[in-house]
Every structure is written in structure tokens, then in C-alpha cells.
Amino acid sequence: MAWRAAPTRREITLVLFSLTVFILFYNLDTSFRFLGVDPVTSQSALLNKFGFSNSIIGPDGRRPPGWRDPLESEIFGEWGWEQGQVAGDGAEREKAKGADKYGAMWMGKDKTGAGEDQAIFGEGKAGDAFVTWGDRVPQAKLVKHIPGKPVGQTLGKMSEVFGAGYTIIDNVITVNGTFFLVTDDPGSFPPLGSISSSAEDIEQPPRPEDWQIITTSEAKKVGTFGASIPGVSWIGTDDDYSNHTLFTFWRMYASLDPSVDSQGRTTLALPRRLIWPSITYFTEPWPDPPIEGFPRIRAKTGVDDQTAKAAFPFLMQWYAEDWADFTKMRIPYVLERVLVADRSAAVRASNALPAFSGPFEDLAPMSSYWWEPIRRIMANFVRAVDEHKGKPLPPVVTYMVAQNKGGVILRDQDHRTFEASLKKMGKQYGYEVNVIPSNAKWFERMSVLARTTVLVGTHGLHLADSYYMRRSPHTTLIEIFPDGEYVKDNALACHSIGTRYIAWSSNGKLPSDTLPTEELSENDGHTRTVSVDTTKIVQAIRDEITLAS
């Protein structure tokens, strides 16, 4: 249809008027704000005048200001409100312990993370993995070194004065298999022999191809760019294993947060990876030529794979093969934060036993609940609880049996008598009593252990997980040794988490001030039979429970 004549002035006026009205009412809220009028208040007042109700509720749960009445003010008050916060004057968001006569305390959600979206894979984006720093190479910073020397002081000849073997450092650069600490203040770091050992001979300090401390001007040889490995990395440089590896790593790491509370709440970031540069994934290399179905045994690291996946589900493990890949890449990698554990370095600095004892002696400040975050993860994993309907659970006594594994065992008659006596005590006093073989399936063993408050067993590696026991006033480990021999590994672990510890021999309870000094060989391959008075052990269990209640 063609236009027969140009639009008249009247038609143009109608079109412009219609467009103006349409735009104003289509964007009514914006139009009112442009005129300086609260659209919600105006709309509510207008609808209310004509008898229509309006269900608009503000983000704070209150009606718009134009529709509020005295009753609402009486109920709610005139408190201020901020998005994501409880209404009030701010004092309700956090209260320090002891601020009133009740001694109550609570923390704001900025410290607990409550009510916030939980990040599954942490911070950072894919594009952040590659970093170009030019002349501003990332400088290393000493965070903590045994025994917790305050950062900022000159450490001097630390190996002569302080312990060694456990160190936390920020911004460690690795390239071609060498770790570099870039700093213009080398005196702020301990000697490299206090941090690590030679990859060729663990009894010697590290070689230049293992570790170096270099200045920022010397760092040009490292390069001007590299890849970032974010988060916390744990590095175990030893080529042998310890069954207290994870426990020791967490002890050192937890020293960075002395405020860990009884509920296991902590400000510590999750460690991302555990690196074994000197331990291969399998004990034997693949045969050459290949043999189909050739059985290969995984190397021992001291870390039970199932325990690690339950208590540390966020922790991936890299072995020597993985580390070799980084060495072959020939580009720098910057590890954001590194905890280095080197038992050989600890032994060179001190003859104290066990070699992992460094983080358990004079490491301050340290919360008495430092292990709770991990213990609670394990307890939740195996569905163990600490209380029922707000009331403590009854004592749980567990006898961990290792009669068929060799090593230290009870005389057969004593074993049978002890098992019967424990069950009789359980019926008499209402205790839960478990007799479980040390080689039981992992979930069965750990679900019992996480509920246990008194654990009894002969000395051996099957007691190494005793620190996952339920926390209570009477939580106790009773470890039975051959006469004249003793190993303090488990005693050290128990004392660090508030668990009572009793060493026992055929003569009964060993006083702490008269413990034998001869170390018991762990892997001598011989069976050692111990005869004990089972009546005394049962009475000792009963005493521990009653005295603590």
C-alpha cells in the first residue's frame, strides 16, 4: 500500500504522543526514578488507595517504606540491614569469648564461610597457569622452619642452633630438577642442608643441582616466564617411608593456624598435592622385554592409599615419574607454597628419635585441636559420631589383634584370656568392646577405630592409625612391648593430640621416667612373644575410663 499524501501535523502529533506514552510506561520504574519518585512506594500507595493489595516484599523481608505501619516497626524495630547480614547494629555478627558472664562466643561468616557458595576447585582461572614476570622474578619467602623461628629475624647458622628437616616456603621455583630460592636476603633462610638433602646421597646436604639460593640479579638464568602451580604443595624428599608421614605433614602445616577450635574449624587452605621426587610408583621397573600379566607392587610411602583418600580427599600424589616429567619440560614452574619434609636433614641436625619428631617438639604457637580437622573428616567418612542427641557416647574399647602377622604378639593363652576378660568387662559396665584383626578390611577397621576411646595392642604398624580415635576425656592407647625394649613413636603422636598413652610389658605398666632406652627393631622378621597379666591390663582400662569421668 503506497502513501497517497504526506502525514498531517495531527497524525505526526498522535504518533509522537503514543511513542512517548509507551516508552514512559514500559519503563515505569526508570521514569519515576528520573523524576525523583520512589516507584515502589508510589505503586504501593496508589494500589492501596484503590483497595488493591500488593505483595511486594523488600530483600530484607519488610514491606516497602511507603506501606509500613506502626505494627511492623514494633515487631521488627528500626534496625539497619545490609545484604547478606542479619539485621542489627553490627554487634550481633561476632562476639569474642569472655565478653560476657556466659563466656559464649561466635564468629562472623567471613571467618567460617557459612552461607557462602563453596568453591570446589579453588581460586584462579585456566588462563592464570602461565605467568610472564620479566625482570620481576617471584621471590621466595620463608614462612616457617623448625622450631618455628619467627620470620624477619636473621637465622644465622641455623643448623648449629635449630632443628632441621621441616620448612614452609612461598614461591619456590623448580626448573630442570633444581629448586631455586630467589632472594636478596639469603641470611633470612636457613642453610640448604637444614631444608633438604642430596638426591644422590641422602646423608649429605643438597648439591647445587638439587637446591640453590640465588639473588634476583642471578635469577635471570631461570628465565622471564614460567608456569604456576597454585596452592599448597607438600614435598617428601626421602627415598624411604614413615608411617607417620601424613600426620607429621599436617602437624607442621597446622602450626600456621593456632586458632583451630574443638570443632575442627581452621583458616588453612587445603593442601593440593603430595610430591615424592625420589619414590617411584612401583617397586620394580617394567621388565624388558615386557611380560604380559607381570605383577607389579606399589612402592611404600608410609601413606595408606585408602586412608589418604578418606582423610585427605583433596590431596593428589605425584611420584618420581611425575616429577621427571617436570624436569624434562625445561621451563620454570613456580610453586606457590611448599612444605618440605626431609627426615635425613633432621637426622643430620639432631640424633633425636624418631626422625619425624621435629614438628612435635617446641613448635609454637600450636592449637591443642590441630588434628581435629583431619580426624573429623575421617570420622564423617566412616560414619562415626562423637555424641548422640547431645550426650557423650559410652566408652568403646578395641583390642587390635596381630597374632598372625609376626613381630610382637601375645602368648596364645594370654591372648584368649584377654579377649574373654574384655568381653566380660564390657557386659559388666556397659562398654562397647571390639576385637578386630589388624588385617581386617580397611573400612571395617577404620570405622571401629574412629569410634574407639581405648585401644590396646602389641607394638606394630597396626597401631599407627591410633590418632583417628574418638576424642574424649579418657581416650587412651595401651601399647605392649617386649621386656627391655621400647619405641616412642606412638607416645609422641598421642601426647601431641591429647590422647593418654600407656606403655606395657610383662611386668605391667612402664612408668614414663623409667622407659627402656633400647629401640625395638621394626623389620627384623622375627616373632617376639610377650606374656602379660591380662587382669592388670583390664583393670588399667577400667581405671582410665573411671578416673577421667
Short mmCIF file of C-alpha atoms in Angstrom, two decimals, residues 129-302:
data_model
loop_
_atom_site.label_atom_id
_atom_site.label_comp_id
_atom_site.label_asym_id
_atom_site.label_seq_id
_atom_site.Cartn_x
_atom_site.Cartn_y
_atom_site.Cartn_z
CA ALA A 129 48.55 -21.06 34.67
CA PHE A 130 51.15 -19.22 32.58
CA VAL A 131 53.00 -16.26 34.07
CA THR A 132 55.36 -13.73 32.50
CA TRP A 133 57.39 -11.88 35.12
CA GLY A 134 60.20 -10.35 33.06
CA ASP A 135 62.79 -8.92 35.45
CA ARG A 136 60.46 -9.23 38.46
CA VAL A 137 61.08 -12.87 39.20
CA PRO A 138 58.96 -14.24 42.11
CA GLN A 139 60.99 -14.01 45.31
CA ALA A 140 60.98 -16.78 47.88
CA LYS A 141 59.77 -16.09 51.40
CA LEU A 142 60.48 -18.18 54.48
CA VAL A 143 57.19 -18.86 56.26
CA LYS A 144 58.30 -21.28 58.98
CA HIS A 145 61.21 -23.52 59.85
CA ILE A 146 61.71 -25.91 62.74
CA PRO A 147 61.30 -24.97 65.54
CA GLY A 148 59.12 -22.08 64.39
CA LYS A 149 61.71 -19.31 64.23
CA PRO A 150 59.80 -16.01 63.74
CA VAL A 151 60.06 -14.70 60.19
CA GLY A 152 62.01 -11.47 59.81
CA GLN A 153 64.92 -12.33 62.08
CA THR A 154 68.33 -13.29 60.78
CA LEU A 155 68.66 -17.01 61.31
CA GLY A 156 72.43 -17.28 61.03
CA LYS A 157 73.87 -20.78 61.33
CA MET A 158 70.54 -22.39 61.90
CA SER A 159 71.78 -25.94 61.51
CA GLU A 160 74.00 -25.45 64.56
CA VAL A 161 71.30 -23.93 66.74
CA PHE A 162 67.94 -25.06 65.46
CA GLY A 163 66.34 -28.24 64.24
CA ALA A 164 66.04 -29.09 60.57
CA GLY A 165 64.08 -31.07 58.05
CA TYR A 166 60.72 -29.28 58.07
CA THR A 167 60.32 -25.96 56.28
CA ILE A 168 57.49 -23.92 54.74
CA ILE A 169 58.46 -21.56 51.90
CA ASP A 170 56.49 -19.41 49.46
CA ASN A 171 57.39 -19.02 45.77
CA VAL A 172 59.77 -21.90 45.19
CA ILE A 173 60.91 -22.16 41.56
CA THR A 174 61.87 -25.50 40.05
CA VAL A 175 63.46 -25.93 36.65
CA ASN A 176 65.37 -28.89 35.20
CA GLY A 177 65.05 -30.70 38.54
CA THR A 178 66.63 -27.93 40.64
CA PHE A 179 64.81 -25.96 43.33
CA PHE A 180 65.63 -22.24 43.38
CA LEU A 181 65.03 -19.81 46.24
CA VAL A 182 65.27 -16.31 44.79
CA THR A 183 66.02 -13.68 47.43
CA ASP A 184 68.23 -10.66 48.02
CA ASP A 185 68.36 -11.55 51.71
CA PRO A 186 69.90 -15.05 51.84
CA GLY A 187 70.51 -14.65 55.58
CA SER A 188 66.76 -14.88 56.14
CA PHE A 189 66.87 -18.55 55.09
CA PRO A 190 68.43 -21.48 56.93
CA PRO A 191 71.32 -23.33 55.27
CA LEU A 192 70.09 -25.58 52.48
CA GLY A 193 71.35 -28.59 54.42
CA SER A 194 68.73 -27.79 57.06
CA ILE A 195 66.00 -27.85 54.42
CA SER A 196 66.81 -30.87 52.27
CA SER A 197 69.39 -33.48 51.26
CA SER A 198 71.31 -34.61 48.23
CA ALA A 199 69.23 -36.59 45.74
CA GLU A 200 72.29 -38.79 45.20
CA ASP A 201 73.22 -39.40 48.86
CA ILE A 202 70.59 -38.54 51.47
CA GLU A 203 73.23 -38.43 54.20
CA GLN A 204 74.75 -35.36 52.56
CA PRO A 205 73.46 -31.78 52.14
CA PRO A 206 71.91 -30.93 48.77
CA ARG A 207 74.13 -30.38 45.74
CA PRO A 208 73.85 -27.26 43.53
CA GLU A 209 71.81 -29.32 41.08
CA ASP A 210 69.36 -30.09 43.92
CA TRP A 211 68.85 -26.71 45.65
CA GLN A 212 70.20 -23.20 45.19
CA ILE A 213 69.71 -19.81 46.84
CA ILE A 214 70.22 -17.07 44.24
CA THR A 215 69.77 -13.30 44.10
CA THR A 216 67.29 -11.51 41.87
CA SER A 217 70.11 -10.49 39.52
CA GLU A 218 71.26 -14.09 39.25
CA ALA A 219 67.68 -15.21 38.65
CA LYS A 220 67.93 -14.15 35.00
CA LYS A 221 69.27 -17.62 34.30
CA VAL A 222 65.95 -19.03 35.49
CA GLY A 223 64.03 -17.20 32.77
CA THR A 224 61.44 -14.47 32.36
CA PHE A 225 58.33 -16.63 32.29
CA GLY A 226 57.02 -19.89 33.62
CA ALA A 227 54.08 -21.96 34.74
CA SER A 228 52.28 -21.53 38.05
CA ILE A 229 51.47 -24.42 40.39
CA PRO A 230 48.96 -22.80 42.75
CA GLY A 231 48.07 -23.72 46.30
CA VAL A 232 49.97 -25.67 48.93
CA SER A 233 52.33 -28.49 47.93
CA TRP A 234 53.84 -31.00 50.36
CA ILE A 235 57.18 -32.45 49.27
CA GLY A 236 58.69 -35.54 50.90
CA THR A 237 62.27 -35.73 49.68
CA ASP A 238 63.22 -39.01 51.43
CA ASP A 239 63.52 -42.22 49.46
CA ASP A 240 62.20 -44.40 52.29
CA TYR A 241 58.92 -44.27 54.16
CA SER A 242 57.47 -43.42 57.55
CA ASN A 243 54.03 -44.48 58.72
CA HIS A 244 53.53 -41.08 60.34
CA THR A 245 54.05 -39.13 57.12
CA LEU A 246 50.62 -37.51 56.74
CA PHE A 247 50.37 -36.94 60.48
CA THR A 248 53.72 -35.12 60.53
CA PHE A 249 52.98 -33.06 57.43
CA TRP A 250 49.70 -31.83 58.90
CA ARG A 251 51.33 -31.09 62.26
CA MET A 252 53.84 -28.75 60.64
CA TYR A 253 51.23 -27.19 58.38
CA ALA A 254 48.73 -26.68 61.23
CA SER A 255 51.30 -24.58 63.10
CA LEU A 256 50.30 -21.76 60.72
CA ASP A 257 46.83 -21.61 62.33
CA PRO A 258 46.96 -21.59 66.16
CA SER A 259 43.21 -20.82 66.26
CA VAL A 260 41.94 -24.27 65.20
CA ASP A 261 38.99 -24.95 67.52
CA SER A 262 37.38 -28.06 69.03
CA GLN A 263 35.05 -28.36 66.03
CA GLY A 264 38.00 -28.56 63.66
CA ARG A 265 37.39 -25.17 62.09
CA THR A 266 40.52 -23.71 60.54
CA THR A 267 41.62 -20.93 58.21
CA LEU A 268 44.19 -23.16 56.50
CA ALA A 269 43.89 -23.66 52.77
CA LEU A 270 43.62 -27.26 51.62
CA PRO A 271 46.95 -28.74 50.53
CA ARG A 272 46.67 -29.66 46.87
CA ARG A 273 49.37 -32.25 46.28
CA LEU A 274 51.92 -34.54 47.94
CA ILE A 275 55.09 -34.92 45.88
CA TRP A 276 57.59 -37.81 46.14
CA PRO A 277 60.53 -36.82 43.89
CA SER A 278 62.57 -39.89 44.91
CA ILE A 279 59.94 -42.63 45.20
CA THR A 280 58.73 -44.45 42.10
CA TYR A 281 55.14 -45.60 41.72
CA PHE A 282 56.12 -49.29 41.61
CA THR A 283 58.85 -51.12 43.50
CA GLU A 284 60.11 -52.85 40.34
CA PRO A 285 60.56 -51.43 36.82
CA TRP A 286 58.62 -52.88 33.92
CA PRO A 287 60.54 -55.92 32.55
CA ASP A 288 62.36 -55.64 29.26
CA PRO A 289 61.14 -57.32 27.14
CA PRO A 290 57.60 -56.84 28.50
CA ILE A 291 55.90 -59.79 30.18
CA GLU A 292 52.13 -59.94 29.94
CA GLY A 293 50.45 -60.04 33.35
CA PHE A 294 53.69 -59.21 35.18
CA PRO A 295 52.70 -58.39 38.80
CA ARG A 296 53.91 -55.01 40.00
CA ILE A 297 53.80 -53.90 43.63
CA ARG A 298 53.20 -50.27 44.52
CA ALA A 299 56.02 -48.59 46.38
CA LYS A 300 55.64 -47.87 50.08
CA THR A 301 55.46 -44.21 51.04
CA GLY A 302 54.14 -44.61 54.57
#
